[in-house]
Structure formats: structure tokens, C-alpha cells
Short mmCIF file of C-alpha atoms in Angstrom, two decimals:
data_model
loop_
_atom_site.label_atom_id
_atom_site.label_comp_id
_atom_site.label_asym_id
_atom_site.label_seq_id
_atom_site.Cartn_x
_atom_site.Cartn_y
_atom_site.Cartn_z
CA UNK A 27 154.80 118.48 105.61
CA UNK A 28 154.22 116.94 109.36
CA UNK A 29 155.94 113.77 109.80
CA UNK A 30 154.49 111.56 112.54
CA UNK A 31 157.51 109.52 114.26
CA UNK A 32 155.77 107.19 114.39
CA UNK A 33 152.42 105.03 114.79
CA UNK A 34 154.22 101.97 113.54
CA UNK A 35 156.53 102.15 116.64
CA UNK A 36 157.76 104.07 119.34
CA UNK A 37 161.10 105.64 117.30
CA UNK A 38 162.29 107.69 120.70
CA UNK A 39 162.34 104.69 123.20
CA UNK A 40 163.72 102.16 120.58
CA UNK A 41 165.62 104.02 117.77
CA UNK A 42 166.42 107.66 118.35
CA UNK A 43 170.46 107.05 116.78
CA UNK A 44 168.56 106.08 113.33
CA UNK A 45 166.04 108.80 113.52
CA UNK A 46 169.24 111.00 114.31
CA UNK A 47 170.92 109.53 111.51
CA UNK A 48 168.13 109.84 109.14
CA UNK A 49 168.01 113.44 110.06
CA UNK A 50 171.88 113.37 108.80
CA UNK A 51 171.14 112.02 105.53
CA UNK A 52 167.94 113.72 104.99
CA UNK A 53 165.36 111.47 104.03
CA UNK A 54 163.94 108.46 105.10
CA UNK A 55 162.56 105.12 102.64
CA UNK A 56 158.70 103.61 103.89
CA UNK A 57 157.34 100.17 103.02
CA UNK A 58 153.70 100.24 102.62
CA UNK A 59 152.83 97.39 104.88
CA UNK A 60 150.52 95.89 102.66
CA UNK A 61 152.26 96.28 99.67
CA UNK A 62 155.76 95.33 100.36
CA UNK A 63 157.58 96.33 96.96
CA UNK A 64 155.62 99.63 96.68
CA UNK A 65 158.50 102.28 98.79
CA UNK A 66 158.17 105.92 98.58
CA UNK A 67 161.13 108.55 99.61
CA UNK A 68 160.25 111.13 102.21
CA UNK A 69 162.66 113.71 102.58
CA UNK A 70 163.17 114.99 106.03
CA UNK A 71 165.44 118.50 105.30
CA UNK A 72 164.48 121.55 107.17
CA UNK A 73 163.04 123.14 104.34
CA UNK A 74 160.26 120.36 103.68
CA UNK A 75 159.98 119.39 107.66
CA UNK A 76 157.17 121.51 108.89
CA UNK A 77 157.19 119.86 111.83
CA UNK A 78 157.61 116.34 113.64
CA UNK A 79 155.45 114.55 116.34
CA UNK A 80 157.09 112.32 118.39
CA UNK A 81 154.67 109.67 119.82
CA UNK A 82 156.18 107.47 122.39
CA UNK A 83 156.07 106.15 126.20
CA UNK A 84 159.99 106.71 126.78
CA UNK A 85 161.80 109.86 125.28
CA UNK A 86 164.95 109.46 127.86
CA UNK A 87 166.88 108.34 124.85
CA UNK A 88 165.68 111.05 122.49
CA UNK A 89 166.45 113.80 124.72
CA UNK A 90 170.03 114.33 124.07
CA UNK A 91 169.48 114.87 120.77
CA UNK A 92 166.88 117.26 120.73
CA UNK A 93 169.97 120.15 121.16
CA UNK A 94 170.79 118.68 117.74
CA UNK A 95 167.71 119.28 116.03
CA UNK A 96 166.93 122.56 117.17
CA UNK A 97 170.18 123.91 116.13
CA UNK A 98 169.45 122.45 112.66
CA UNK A 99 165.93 123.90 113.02
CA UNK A 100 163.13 121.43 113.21
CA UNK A 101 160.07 122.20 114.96
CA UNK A 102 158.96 119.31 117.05
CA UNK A 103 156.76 118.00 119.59
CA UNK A 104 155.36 115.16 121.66
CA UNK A 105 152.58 113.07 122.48
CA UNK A 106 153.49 111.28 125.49
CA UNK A 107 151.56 108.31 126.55
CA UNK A 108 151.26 107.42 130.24
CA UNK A 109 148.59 105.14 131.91
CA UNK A 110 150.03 103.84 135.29
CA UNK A 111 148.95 100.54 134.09
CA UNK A 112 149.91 97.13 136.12
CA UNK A 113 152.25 95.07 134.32
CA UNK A 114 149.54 92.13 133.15
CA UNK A 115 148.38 95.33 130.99
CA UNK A 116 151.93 97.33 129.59
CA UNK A 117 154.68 94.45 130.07
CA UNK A 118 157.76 96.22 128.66
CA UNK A 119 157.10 100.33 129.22
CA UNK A 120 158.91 102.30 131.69
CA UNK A 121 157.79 102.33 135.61
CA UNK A 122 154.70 105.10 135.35
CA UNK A 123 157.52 106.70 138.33
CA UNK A 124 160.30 106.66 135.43
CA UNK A 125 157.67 107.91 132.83
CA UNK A 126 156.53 110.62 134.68
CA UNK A 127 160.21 111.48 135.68
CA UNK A 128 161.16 111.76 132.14
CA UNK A 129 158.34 113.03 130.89
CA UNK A 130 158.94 116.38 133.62
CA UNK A 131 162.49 116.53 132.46
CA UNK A 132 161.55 116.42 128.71
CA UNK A 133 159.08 119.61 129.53
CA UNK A 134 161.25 121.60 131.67
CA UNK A 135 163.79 121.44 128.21
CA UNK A 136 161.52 122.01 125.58
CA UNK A 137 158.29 124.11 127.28
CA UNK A 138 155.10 122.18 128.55
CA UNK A 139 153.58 122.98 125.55
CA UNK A 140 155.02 120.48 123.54
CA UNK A 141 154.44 117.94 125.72
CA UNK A 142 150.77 116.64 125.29
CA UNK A 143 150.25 113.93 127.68
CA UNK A 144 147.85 110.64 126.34
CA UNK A 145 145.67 108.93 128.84
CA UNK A 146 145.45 105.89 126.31
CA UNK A 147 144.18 103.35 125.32
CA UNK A 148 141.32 103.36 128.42
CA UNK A 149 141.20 99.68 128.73
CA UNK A 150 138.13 98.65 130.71
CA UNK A 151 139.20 95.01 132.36
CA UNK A 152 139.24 93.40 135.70
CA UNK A 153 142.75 94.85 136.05
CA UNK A 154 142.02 98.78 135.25
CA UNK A 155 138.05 98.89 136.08
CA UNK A 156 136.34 102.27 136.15
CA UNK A 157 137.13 103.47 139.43
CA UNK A 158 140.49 102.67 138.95
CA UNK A 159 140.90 104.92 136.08
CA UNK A 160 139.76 107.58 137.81
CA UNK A 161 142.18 106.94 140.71
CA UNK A 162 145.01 106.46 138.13
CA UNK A 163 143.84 109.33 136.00
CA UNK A 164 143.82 111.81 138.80
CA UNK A 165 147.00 110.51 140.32
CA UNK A 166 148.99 111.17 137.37
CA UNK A 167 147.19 114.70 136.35
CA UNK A 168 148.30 116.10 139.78
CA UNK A 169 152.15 114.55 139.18
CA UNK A 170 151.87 116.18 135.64
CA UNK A 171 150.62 119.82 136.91
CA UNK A 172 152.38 122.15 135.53
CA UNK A 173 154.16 120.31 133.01
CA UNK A 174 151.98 120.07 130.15
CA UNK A 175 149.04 122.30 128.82
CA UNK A 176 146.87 119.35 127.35
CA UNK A 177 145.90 115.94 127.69
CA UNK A 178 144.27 113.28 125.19
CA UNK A 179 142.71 110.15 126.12
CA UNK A 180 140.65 107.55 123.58
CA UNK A 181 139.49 103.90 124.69
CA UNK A 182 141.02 100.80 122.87
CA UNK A 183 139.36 99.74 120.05
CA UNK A 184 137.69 96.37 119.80
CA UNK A 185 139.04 94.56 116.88
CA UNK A 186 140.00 90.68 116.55
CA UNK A 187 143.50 90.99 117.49
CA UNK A 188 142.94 93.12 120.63
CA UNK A 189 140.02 91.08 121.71
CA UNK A 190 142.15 87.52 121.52
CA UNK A 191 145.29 89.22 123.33
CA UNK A 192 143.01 91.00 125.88
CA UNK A 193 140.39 87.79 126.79
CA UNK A 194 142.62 86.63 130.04
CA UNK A 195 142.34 90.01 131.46
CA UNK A 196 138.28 90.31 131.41
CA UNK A 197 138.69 92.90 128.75
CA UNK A 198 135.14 94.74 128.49
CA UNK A 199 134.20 96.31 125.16
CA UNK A 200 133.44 100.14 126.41
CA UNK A 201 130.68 100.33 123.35
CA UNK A 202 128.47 97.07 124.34
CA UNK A 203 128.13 98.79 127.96
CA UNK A 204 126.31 101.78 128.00
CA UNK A 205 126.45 101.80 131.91
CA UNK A 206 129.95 102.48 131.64
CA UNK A 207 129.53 105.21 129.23
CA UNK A 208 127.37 107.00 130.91
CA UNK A 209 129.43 107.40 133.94
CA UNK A 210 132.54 108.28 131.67
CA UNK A 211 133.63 112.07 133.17
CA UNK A 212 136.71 112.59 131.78
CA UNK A 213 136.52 116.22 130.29
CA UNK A 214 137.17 115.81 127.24
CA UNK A 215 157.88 110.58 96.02
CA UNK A 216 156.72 107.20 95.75
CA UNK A 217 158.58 104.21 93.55
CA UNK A 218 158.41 100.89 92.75
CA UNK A 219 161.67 99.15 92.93
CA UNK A 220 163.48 96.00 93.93
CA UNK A 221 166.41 97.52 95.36
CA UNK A 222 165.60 97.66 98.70
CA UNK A 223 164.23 93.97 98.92
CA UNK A 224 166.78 93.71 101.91
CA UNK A 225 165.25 95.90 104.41
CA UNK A 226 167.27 94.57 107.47
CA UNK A 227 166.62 97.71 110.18
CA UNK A 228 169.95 98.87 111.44
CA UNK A 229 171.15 102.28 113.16
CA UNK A 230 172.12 103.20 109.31
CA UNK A 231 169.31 101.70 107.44
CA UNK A 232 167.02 104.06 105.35
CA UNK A 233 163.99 102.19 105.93
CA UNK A 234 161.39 102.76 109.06
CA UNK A 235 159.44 99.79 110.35
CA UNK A 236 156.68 98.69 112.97
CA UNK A 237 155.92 96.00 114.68
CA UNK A 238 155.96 94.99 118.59
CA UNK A 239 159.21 95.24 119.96
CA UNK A 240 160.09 92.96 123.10
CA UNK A 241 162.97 93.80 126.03
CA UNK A 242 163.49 91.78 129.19
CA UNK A 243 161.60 93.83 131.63
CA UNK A 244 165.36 94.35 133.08
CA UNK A 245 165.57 97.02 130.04
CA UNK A 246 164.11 100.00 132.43
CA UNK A 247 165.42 98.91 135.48
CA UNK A 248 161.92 97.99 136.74
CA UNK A 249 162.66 94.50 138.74
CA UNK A 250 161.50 95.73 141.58
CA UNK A 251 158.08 96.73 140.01
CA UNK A 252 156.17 95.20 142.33
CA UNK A 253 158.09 97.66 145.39
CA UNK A 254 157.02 100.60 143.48
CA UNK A 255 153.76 99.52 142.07
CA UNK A 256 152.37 99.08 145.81
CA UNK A 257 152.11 102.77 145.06
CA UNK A 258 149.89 102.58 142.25
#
């Protein structure tokens, strides 16, 4: 069994001490999202853990207990997003200067090759144009040389919720211009039950959950963002 930690959230920047701690107990409960009284039990032991994938922007506070799990031997590895994107884009990630710093220090521990860095979501707007992912794109790729053997990179897809959140920002729909994507390069156990009906998330809670989580930009030390992003 691969457990994917997680879609719903980014588990290493926000809640490594309850991943940690559902490593302790073994198991962790899911909601389905659009059936909130359905829960199933996934058991995270060793023995059933094949292997986990980590997706996140920030592993800083996952990386001092990585020791942890590889004593208890899980296999393990990450896909690490960084885009270099302005803040009117990614409001609350680290600096791409702390991302990149972490993200070296996370593949010097564990081996560049399971560190897969993601180039994603390619948002085409008037702040991150075409030329400008190239600039970011190659910008990073030389920072990250060395330190990983693979990168992925997909464009943001155009549904409702994006579209209304984006329209301030000149968002442009990759698939309705085909100039554009032509001169795209880039080489390329489950129960029913009531007992859980209070699902408050704490650092002891069984239960994972998703949803947009919101720091003051403060959180990554970033206030002087706009010293540093003269450089990007």
C-alpha cells in the first residue's frame, strides 16, 4: 500500500507532529469529503506501508523526523513543489530562496533521488507570462542541479473555482490558446459510524483533513519579500 501524504494538504509544512504521531499509533481515520459519516481506517504499520509520498512546498518541519522513520523502516519520498512565483500568485509559501534552501538540505539527507522537484501548476497570467516561466524555470533548474534526478510540471486546470480566484490576475486558460501551446518547450477498512462526528484536528487527532490553510506571511520569515524577490 502507497500512502500519499497528502493532496488534501500539505501534512510536512503544516502537521508533521500528527503525521509523527499517527505513525506512533499506527493508523490513521479519513472522511470521505463528500460523504461525511462514511470513515474508513488505514493502517500505517511498517508491514502494510509500502511506501509514503510526501507532497509539499515546505519539508523544514518534517525533516527532523525523518531519522525517526527510517529507523522504524518506512520507505519514503517527496514531491517538492517550487515555482518562484510573486506573491499576488503563492501568498503564504516559503521565499522560492528558503524553498530551494530546504529543499537542498532535504536531498543532501535522504539522496536526490527522492526528491522529485514539481514545476506546478504553470499558471499562464499577466504575472507569470510565458517568457517568464522560462526565466523562472531555468533559474531554479540550475539552483536545483545536482540535487534531484527528476522534475514534473502540469498547467492549472481551468475549473470554476480556479477561474473566479484567478480573474484579477489575467489568468489565461493554456487550452483556449493554441499559440501558447505550441511554443511550450519544457521537456517533458472502511465503516460507517457516528463516533467520530467530532473530528476537531489536533496534534493527537486520528483524523486527516484538507482544506486551505492561512498564516500571516510573518510565518516564513518572508517580510522582506519584496528585498529578495528583486531577485526573481
Amino acid at each position: 500500500m502507497i500512502i500519499s501524504a497528502s493532496r488534501r494538504t500539505d501534512i510536512p509544512a503544516f502537521y508533521s507532529k500528527w503525521f509523527m504521531n499517527r505513525i506512533k499509533d499506527g493508523y490513521v481515520l479519513v472522511q470521505n469529503p463528500y460523504n461525511t459519516k462514511q470513515i474508513r481506517k488505514v493502517f500505517l504499520t511498517p508491514f502494510q506501508v509500502d511506501a509514503i509520498v510526501f507532497w509539499t512546498r515546505n519539508a523544514k518541519p518534517l525533516i527532523p523526523y525523518l531519522d525517526d522513520l527510517d529507523k522504524l523502516g518506512y520507505n519514503y519520498y517527496f514531491q517538492y513543489t517550487i515555482t518562484g512565483y510573486k506573491r499576488e500568485l503563492e501568498r503564504f509559501t516559503p521565499s522560492p530562496q528558503k524553498a530551494i534552501e530546504t529543499f537542498i538540505e532535504l536531498s543532501d539527507k535522504i539522496g536526490k533521488e527522492k526528491v522529485i522537484w514539481r514545476y506546478d501548476p504553470i499558471i499562464l497570467s499577466d504575472y507569470s507570462n510565458y517568457n517568464e516561466h522560462l526565466r523562472l524555470f531555468e533559474k531554479i533548474s540550475n539552483m536545483l542541479e545536482n540535487k534531484t534526478d527528476k522534475v514534473v510540471i502540469s498547467f492549472a486546470d481551468s475549473y470554476k473555482k480556479i477561474t473566479n480566484n484567478l480573474k484579477n490576475i489575467g489568468y489565461k486558460d493554456i487550452l483556449e490558446n493554441k499559440t501558447i501551446i505550441k511554443r511550450i518547450e519544457f521537456t517533458q477498512y472502511q465503516q460507517n459510524t457516528e463516533t467520530y462526528k467530532d473530528k476537531k484536528l489536533t496534534e493527537d487527532s486520528p483524523f486527516i483533513t484538507g482544506g486551505l490553510v492561512k498564516l500571516p506571511p510573518n510565518k516564513w520569515g518572508f517580510d522582506n519579500f519584496e528585498n529578495l524577490e528583486n531577485d526573481w
